[in-house]
C-alpha atoms as one frame of an Amber mdcrd trajectory, in Angstrom:
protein
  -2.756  -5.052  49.754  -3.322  -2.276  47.536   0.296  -1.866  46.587   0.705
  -5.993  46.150  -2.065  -5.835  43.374   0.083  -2.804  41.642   2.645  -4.702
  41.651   1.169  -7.981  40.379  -0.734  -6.370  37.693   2.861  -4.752  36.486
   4.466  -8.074  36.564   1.507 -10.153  35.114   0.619  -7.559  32.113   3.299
  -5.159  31.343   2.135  -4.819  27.836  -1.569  -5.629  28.050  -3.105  -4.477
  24.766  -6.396  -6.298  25.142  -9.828  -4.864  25.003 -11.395  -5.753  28.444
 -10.629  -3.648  31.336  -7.640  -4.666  33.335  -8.080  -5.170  37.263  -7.642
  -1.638  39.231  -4.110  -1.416  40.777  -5.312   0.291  43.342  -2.931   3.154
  43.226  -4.616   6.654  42.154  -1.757   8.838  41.363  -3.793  11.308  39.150
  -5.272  12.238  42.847  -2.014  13.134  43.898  -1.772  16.265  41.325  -3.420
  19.013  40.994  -5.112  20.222  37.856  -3.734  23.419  36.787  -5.259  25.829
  34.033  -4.314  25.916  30.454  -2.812  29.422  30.699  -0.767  28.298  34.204
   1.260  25.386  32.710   1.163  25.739  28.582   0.679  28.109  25.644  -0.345
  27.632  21.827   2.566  26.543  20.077   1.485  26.220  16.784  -2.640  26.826
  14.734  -4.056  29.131  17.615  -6.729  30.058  14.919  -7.688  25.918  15.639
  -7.846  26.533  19.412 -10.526  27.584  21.555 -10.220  27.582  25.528 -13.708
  27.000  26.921 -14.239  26.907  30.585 -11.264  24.974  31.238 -11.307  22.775
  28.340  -9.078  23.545  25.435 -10.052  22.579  21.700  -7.885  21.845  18.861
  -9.126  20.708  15.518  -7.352  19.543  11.962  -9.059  20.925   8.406  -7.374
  21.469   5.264  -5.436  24.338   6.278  -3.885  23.475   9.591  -3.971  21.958
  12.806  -3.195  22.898  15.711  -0.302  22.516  19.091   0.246  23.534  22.202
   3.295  23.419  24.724   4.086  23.943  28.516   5.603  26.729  29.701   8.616
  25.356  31.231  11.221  22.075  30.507  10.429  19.373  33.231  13.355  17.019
  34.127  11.013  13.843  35.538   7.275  14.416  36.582   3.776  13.088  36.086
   2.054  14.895  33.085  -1.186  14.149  32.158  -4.638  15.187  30.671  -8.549
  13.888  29.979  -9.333  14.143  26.551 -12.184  12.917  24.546 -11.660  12.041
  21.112 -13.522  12.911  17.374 -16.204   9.712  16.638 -16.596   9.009  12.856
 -13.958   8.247  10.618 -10.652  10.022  11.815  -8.347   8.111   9.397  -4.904
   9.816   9.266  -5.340  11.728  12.243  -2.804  12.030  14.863  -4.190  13.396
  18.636  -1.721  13.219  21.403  -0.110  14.045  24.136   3.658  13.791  24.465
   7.063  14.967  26.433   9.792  16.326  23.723  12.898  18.377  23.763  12.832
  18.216  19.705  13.241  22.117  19.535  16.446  22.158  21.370  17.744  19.100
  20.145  16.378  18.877  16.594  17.568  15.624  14.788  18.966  13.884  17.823
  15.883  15.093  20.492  14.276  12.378  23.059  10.427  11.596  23.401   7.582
   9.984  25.011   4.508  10.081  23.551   0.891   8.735  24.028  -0.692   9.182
  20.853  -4.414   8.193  19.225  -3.931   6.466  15.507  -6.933   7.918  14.056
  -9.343   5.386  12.424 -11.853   4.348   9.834 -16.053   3.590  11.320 -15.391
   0.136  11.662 -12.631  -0.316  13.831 -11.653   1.331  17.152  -8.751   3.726
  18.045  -5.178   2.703  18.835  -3.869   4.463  21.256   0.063   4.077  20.535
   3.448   5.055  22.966   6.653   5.574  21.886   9.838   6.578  23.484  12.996
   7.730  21.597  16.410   8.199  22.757  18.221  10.940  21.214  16.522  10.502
  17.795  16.403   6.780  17.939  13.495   4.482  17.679  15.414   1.474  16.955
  13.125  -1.276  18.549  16.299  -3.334  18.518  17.801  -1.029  21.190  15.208
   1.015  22.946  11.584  -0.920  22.055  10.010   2.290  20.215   6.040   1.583
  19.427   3.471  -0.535  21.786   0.226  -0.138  20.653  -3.062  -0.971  22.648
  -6.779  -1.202  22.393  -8.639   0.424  25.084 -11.522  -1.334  26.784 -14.077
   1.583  26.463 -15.042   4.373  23.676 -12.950   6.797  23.936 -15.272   9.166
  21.771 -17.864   8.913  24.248 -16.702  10.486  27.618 -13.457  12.001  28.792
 -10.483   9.716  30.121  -7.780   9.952  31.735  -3.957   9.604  29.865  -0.830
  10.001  31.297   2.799   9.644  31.420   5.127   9.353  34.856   8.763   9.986
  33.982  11.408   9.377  36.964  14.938   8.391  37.228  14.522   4.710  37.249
  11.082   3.883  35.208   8.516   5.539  32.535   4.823   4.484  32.890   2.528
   5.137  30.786  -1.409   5.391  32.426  -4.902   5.436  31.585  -7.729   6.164
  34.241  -4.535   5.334  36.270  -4.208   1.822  35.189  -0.514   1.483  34.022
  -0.794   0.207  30.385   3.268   0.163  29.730   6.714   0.107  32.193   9.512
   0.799  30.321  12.561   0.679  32.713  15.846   2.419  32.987  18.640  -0.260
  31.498  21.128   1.871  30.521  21.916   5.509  30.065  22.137   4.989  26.519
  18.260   3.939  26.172  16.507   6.151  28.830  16.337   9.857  28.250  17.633
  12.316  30.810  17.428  15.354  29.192  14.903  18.011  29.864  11.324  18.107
  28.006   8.860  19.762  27.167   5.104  18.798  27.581   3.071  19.128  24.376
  -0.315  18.385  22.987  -1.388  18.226  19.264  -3.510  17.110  16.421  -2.186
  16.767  12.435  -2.092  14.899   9.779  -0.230  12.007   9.489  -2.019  10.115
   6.566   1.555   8.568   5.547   1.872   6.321   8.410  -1.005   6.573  11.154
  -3.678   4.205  10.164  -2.878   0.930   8.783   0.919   2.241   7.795  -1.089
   4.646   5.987  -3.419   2.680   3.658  -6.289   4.934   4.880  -5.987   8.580
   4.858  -7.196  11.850   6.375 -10.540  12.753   4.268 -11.462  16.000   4.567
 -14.640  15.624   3.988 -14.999  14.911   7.339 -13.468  18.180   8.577 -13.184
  19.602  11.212 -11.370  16.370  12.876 -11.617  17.612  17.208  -9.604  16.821
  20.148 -10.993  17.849  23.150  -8.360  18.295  26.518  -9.049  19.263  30.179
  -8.089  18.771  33.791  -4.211  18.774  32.582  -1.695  17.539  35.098   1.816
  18.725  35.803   3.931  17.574  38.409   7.175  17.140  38.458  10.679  18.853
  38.909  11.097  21.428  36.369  14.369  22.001  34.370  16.090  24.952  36.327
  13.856  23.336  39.713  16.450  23.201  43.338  18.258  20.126  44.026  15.794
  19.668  47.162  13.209  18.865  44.273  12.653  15.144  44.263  11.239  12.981
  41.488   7.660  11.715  41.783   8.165   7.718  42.852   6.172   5.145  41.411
   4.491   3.684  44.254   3.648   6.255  47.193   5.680   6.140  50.432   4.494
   3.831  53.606   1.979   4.960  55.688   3.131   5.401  59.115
């Protein structure tokens, strides 16, 4: 029964972008992975003066003069990569938090992507939470359906939440507090990357385009602008991983 609601709740709303909770698909698959420490599966990649590592949970924070990045330690080749993070309150206009799978450094200019990301916003109005995926270098939402954009039915400047991203073969989904928010499927080779990535994490300024296609930007008055990450998730078949390593399915075996 559990698996029948999963797959109901994909079919029904497989680009739900309301406000109001969505039923629970009854599927947990952040219980299926372990956390793992900060130093275990990543390293700074970029600001480490803007990062502080704090029983477990890892701060990075915008100003003036930088933000900040981090990266995982190893190129994954499909897996389940996730993270709780709690996000700055206030106004964040500009702002970019996310959390995202790349191979941009070895590909530069023609790199694929996945990325869960949190428009930063002004008091008023809530966060967007925003994925993309590109296929080497392209966005074209004519060919590979780049942006979907959602608002989440809860705060999330108040408490921690779960975010995450399963990458196999066949199917990308994209998760919160395991509810799958986006399926993007494989259609062809030419729109679903297959290339090894990298996980990263990161918060910057992106005042040209974030909020509103940029008519509100970062004000640093309001500095230090915080993103808050813990309980990060990797699980998957790394780059140079044996053949006997098998992609994480979507749905969990049978029982019995």
């Amino acid at each position: 029964m559990a698996l029948l609601v999963y797959l109901l709740f994909l079919f029904m709303f497989p680009f739900c972008n309301k406000a109001q909770g969505p039923p629970s698909p009854g599927y947990y698959p952040s219980s299926r992975i372990g956390s793992v420490g900060f130093h275990h599966g990543f390293t700074n990649l970029w600001g480490p003066q803007h990062q502080n590592l704090d029983h477990g949970t890892l701060t990075i924070w915008l100003d003036r003069t930088s933000g900040s990045g981090f990266k995982s330690l190893n190129p994954y080749s499909s897996g389940y990569f996730g993270a709780a993070i709690k996000l700055q309150p206030g106004y964040t206009a500009g702002v970019i938090t996310s959390l995202y799978l790349s191979n941009n450094e070895e590909h530069p200019g023609e790199h694929d992507e996945i990325d869960i990301e949190f428009l930063g916003t002004t008091e008023d109005k809530p966060y967007v939470l925003q994925t993309n995926v590109y296929i080497r270098g392209s966005g074209d939402g004519n060919i590979i359906g780049r942006e979907m954009k959602f608002h989440l039915w809860f705060d999330p400047t108040q408490d921690f939440h779960d975010y995450a991203i399963l990458w196999n073969p066949d199917e990308i989904l994209f998760f919160v507090d395991d509810v799958p928010i986006r399926r993007y499927p494989r259609k062809s080779d030419a729109t679903f990357p297959s290339r090894p990535m990298w996980v990263y994490g990161s918060i910057w300024d992106a005042s040209s385009w974030a909020t509103e296609n940029g008519k509100y930007k970062a004000d640093y008055t309001h500095q230090p602008f915080v993103g808050k990450y813990k309980d990060f998730k990797i699980g998957g078949c790394a780059a140079n991983a044996a053949t006997s390593c098998r992609p994480i399915p979507v749905l969990p075996a049978p029982l019995g």
